[in-house]
CSV table of C-alpha atoms in Angstrom, one decimal:
chain,number,residue,atom,x,y,z
A,1,UNK,CA,19.8,-51.6,42.6
A,2,UNK,CA,19.2,-50.3,46.6
A,3,UNK,CA,17.3,-52.3,49.2
A,4,UNK,CA,14.2,-49.8,48.8
A,5,UNK,CA,14.0,-49.9,44.9
A,6,UNK,CA,13.6,-53.5,45.5
A,7,UNK,CA,11.4,-52.8,47.9
A,8,UNK,CA,9.2,-50.5,45.8
A,9,UNK,CA,9.5,-52.6,43.4
A,10,UNK,CA,8.6,-55.8,44.5
A,11,UNK,CA,5.2,-54.0,46.0
A,12,UNK,CA,4.5,-52.4,42.1
A,13,UNK,CA,4.6,-56.0,40.9
A,14,UNK,CA,2.5,-57.3,43.5
A,15,UNK,CA,-0.7,-54.9,43.2
A,16,UNK,CA,0.1,-54.5,39.1
A,17,UNK,CA,-2.4,-57.1,37.3
A,18,UNK,CA,-1.3,-59.5,35.0
A,19,UNK,CA,-1.4,-59.2,31.6
A,20,UNK,CA,-3.6,-60.6,29.1
A,21,UNK,CA,-2.5,-61.3,25.5
A,22,UNK,CA,-6.1,-59.9,24.1
A,23,UNK,CA,-6.8,-57.6,27.4
A,24,UNK,CA,-5.7,-54.4,27.9
A,25,UNK,CA,-4.3,-54.5,31.4
A,26,UNK,CA,-6.2,-52.8,34.3
A,27,UNK,CA,-5.2,-49.5,36.7
A,28,UNK,CA,-3.1,-50.0,39.0
A,29,UNK,CA,-5.3,-49.4,42.4
A,30,UNK,CA,-4.1,-46.7,43.5
A,31,UNK,CA,-4.6,-47.3,46.9
A,32,UNK,CA,-3.0,-49.8,47.1
A,33,UNK,CA,0.0,-49.4,45.5
A,34,UNK,CA,0.3,-46.0,48.8
A,35,UNK,CA,-0.3,-48.7,51.3
A,36,UNK,CA,2.6,-51.0,49.3
A,37,UNK,CA,5.0,-48.1,49.2
A,38,UNK,CA,3.6,-46.8,53.6
A,39,UNK,CA,4.9,-50.3,53.9
A,40,UNK,CA,8.6,-49.9,52.3
A,41,UNK,CA,8.8,-47.8,54.8
A,42,UNK,CA,7.8,-48.5,57.5
A,43,UNK,CA,11.4,-51.1,57.0
A,44,UNK,CA,13.3,-48.1,56.7
A,45,UNK,CA,12.0,-45.9,60.3
A,46,UNK,CA,13.8,-47.2,63.6
A,47,UNK,CA,11.1,-46.3,66.4
A,48,UNK,CA,13.5,-45.3,69.7
A,49,UNK,CA,12.5,-48.5,72.1
A,50,UNK,CA,12.6,-50.8,69.0
A,51,UNK,CA,14.8,-53.3,70.6
A,52,UNK,CA,13.1,-53.7,73.5
A,53,UNK,CA,10.3,-55.0,70.4
A,54,UNK,CA,9.2,-58.9,72.3
A,55,UNK,CA,9.4,-61.6,68.6
A,56,UNK,CA,6.5,-60.9,66.9
A,57,UNK,CA,5.0,-57.8,68.8
A,58,UNK,CA,2.4,-55.8,67.2
A,59,UNK,CA,3.3,-52.6,65.5
A,60,UNK,CA,0.4,-50.2,65.7
A,61,UNK,CA,-1.0,-48.9,62.4
A,62,UNK,CA,-4.0,-46.9,62.9
A,63,UNK,CA,-6.4,-45.8,60.3
A,64,UNK,CA,-10.3,-45.1,60.6
A,65,UNK,CA,-11.9,-46.8,59.0
A,66,UNK,CA,-13.8,-44.8,56.5
A,67,UNK,CA,-10.8,-44.0,55.7
A,68,UNK,CA,-9.6,-45.2,51.0
A,69,UNK,CA,-7.0,-46.5,53.5
A,70,UNK,CA,-8.6,-49.2,55.1
A,71,UNK,CA,-9.2,-51.5,52.5
A,72,UNK,CA,-6.0,-51.0,51.3
A,73,UNK,CA,-3.4,-51.9,54.7
A,74,UNK,CA,-6.2,-54.0,55.3
A,75,UNK,CA,-3.9,-56.5,52.9
A,76,UNK,CA,-0.3,-55.7,55.4
A,77,UNK,CA,-2.0,-56.7,58.7
A,78,UNK,CA,0.5,-59.5,60.3
A,79,UNK,CA,3.1,-58.4,57.8
A,80,UNK,CA,7.2,-58.7,59.2
A,81,UNK,CA,8.3,-55.5,60.0
A,82,UNK,CA,11.9,-57.0,61.6
A,83,UNK,CA,10.8,-58.7,64.4
A,84,UNK,CA,7.4,-56.7,64.9
A,85,UNK,CA,4.0,-57.9,62.7
A,86,UNK,CA,1.2,-55.1,61.4
A,87,UNK,CA,-1.7,-55.0,63.5
A,88,UNK,CA,-4.3,-52.5,61.9
A,89,UNK,CA,-6.7,-50.5,64.6
A,90,UNK,CA,-9.7,-48.8,63.6
A,91,UNK,CA,-9.4,-45.6,65.0
A,92,UNK,CA,-11.6,-42.2,64.2
A,93,UNK,CA,-11.5,-40.1,67.0
A,94,UNK,CA,-7.2,-38.6,67.2
A,95,UNK,CA,-7.3,-39.3,71.3
A,96,UNK,CA,-7.1,-42.6,71.3
A,97,UNK,CA,-3.9,-42.6,69.9
A,98,UNK,CA,-1.7,-43.3,72.8
A,99,UNK,CA,-1.3,-47.1,72.0
A,100,UNK,CA,-0.5,-46.5,67.5
A,101,UNK,CA,2.6,-46.6,66.6
A,102,UNK,CA,1.7,-46.2,62.7
A,103,UNK,CA,-0.9,-43.0,62.5
A,104,UNK,CA,-3.0,-42.8,59.6
A,105,UNK,CA,-3.7,-39.0,58.5
A,106,UNK,CA,-6.9,-38.0,56.4
A,107,UNK,CA,-10.4,-36.5,56.1
A,108,UNK,CA,-10.4,-38.5,59.5
A,109,UNK,CA,-7.9,-37.8,61.0
A,110,UNK,CA,-6.7,-35.3,60.0
A,111,UNK,CA,-4.5,-34.0,63.3
A,112,UNK,CA,-3.2,-36.5,65.9
A,113,UNK,CA,-2.0,-35.1,68.0
A,114,UNK,CA,1.3,-37.0,68.6
A,115,UNK,CA,1.8,-38.8,71.5
A,116,UNK,CA,5.6,-40.5,72.3
A,117,UNK,CA,7.1,-42.4,68.8
A,118,UNK,CA,4.4,-41.9,65.9
A,119,UNK,CA,5.1,-42.1,62.6
A,120,UNK,CA,2.3,-39.7,60.6
A,121,UNK,CA,1.4,-40.5,57.7
A,122,UNK,CA,-0.5,-38.2,55.6
A,123,UNK,CA,-2.7,-37.8,51.7
A,124,UNK,CA,-1.2,-35.6,49.1
A,125,UNK,CA,0.0,-31.5,49.4
A,126,UNK,CA,-2.9,-30.3,51.1
A,127,UNK,CA,-2.0,-32.6,54.2
A,128,UNK,CA,-1.3,-30.1,57.1
A,129,UNK,CA,1.3,-30.5,59.7
A,130,UNK,CA,2.1,-32.6,61.9
A,131,UNK,CA,3.4,-35.4,59.3
A,132,UNK,CA,6.2,-36.9,59.4
A,133,UNK,CA,5.3,-38.9,55.4
A,134,UNK,CA,3.2,-37.8,53.0
A,135,UNK,CA,2.2,-39.4,50.7
A,136,UNK,CA,1.0,-37.9,46.5
A,137,UNK,CA,0.2,-39.0,43.2
A,138,UNK,CA,2.3,-36.2,40.5
A,139,UNK,CA,1.2,-37.2,36.9
A,140,UNK,CA,1.3,-41.8,37.0
A,141,UNK,CA,3.4,-41.9,40.1
A,142,UNK,CA,2.5,-42.5,43.7
A,143,UNK,CA,5.4,-40.5,45.6
A,144,UNK,CA,6.7,-39.4,49.2
A,145,UNK,CA,8.0,-36.7,51.3
A,146,UNK,CA,9.6,-36.9,54.1
A,147,UNK,CA,9.8,-34.4,57.1
A,148,UNK,CA,13.3,-35.2,59.3
A,149,UNK,CA,11.5,-32.4,61.8
A,150,UNK,CA,8.6,-34.4,62.1
A,151,UNK,CA,10.6,-37.2,62.6
A,152,UNK,CA,12.7,-36.4,64.6
A,153,UNK,CA,9.3,-34.8,67.1
A,154,UNK,CA,8.7,-38.7,67.1
A,155,UNK,CA,12.5,-39.5,68.1
A,156,UNK,CA,12.1,-41.9,64.4
A,157,UNK,CA,14.8,-42.3,62.4
A,158,UNK,CA,14.7,-42.8,58.2
A,159,UNK,CA,17.7,-44.3,56.2
A,160,UNK,CA,19.4,-42.5,54.2
A,161,UNK,CA,18.7,-45.0,51.7
A,162,UNK,CA,14.8,-44.0,51.9
A,163,UNK,CA,15.5,-40.2,52.3
A,164,UNK,CA,16.9,-40.5,48.5
A,165,UNK,CA,13.7,-41.5,46.7
A,166,UNK,CA,11.6,-39.1,48.1
A,167,UNK,CA,10.8,-36.0,45.5
A,168,UNK,CA,11.5,-33.9,48.8
A,169,UNK,CA,12.4,-33.4,52.5
A,170,UNK,CA,12.0,-31.0,54.8
A,171,UNK,CA,14.2,-30.3,56.9
């Protein structure tokens, strides 16, 4: 089993409730599952200047605090991404994205002008460009799409393992 599949399975298990013998299982929180998948995709993404990051350096993930992503992403604070650590940053205006390595695009932050090596993560099919990763719900599954042009525009690379698991890969 590939490392990404193992990580996605573990992420799902971490957020899935333990079944009680008499009670039906509670539904998995959609936003927590999306956050886990987005985090796992960071593990397969390479930033161009990453080798110069100091051990424990923050990997700044910017998100609108009014977004449904905000509370789900808070659980990822300080999680490791190779030698860096995830650092969530509240951001409600696209003009403040210069310090972000990851930008969560949604209703509050619909568009962000890329300022260097930034991974733009969008939500749903209606997400407008530019984006590099787009998460969506298809049936009862959370799926993701990858836009290679969006990755290249930020100087980013993603593992072929992640590309194989994507629902759609755009050139």
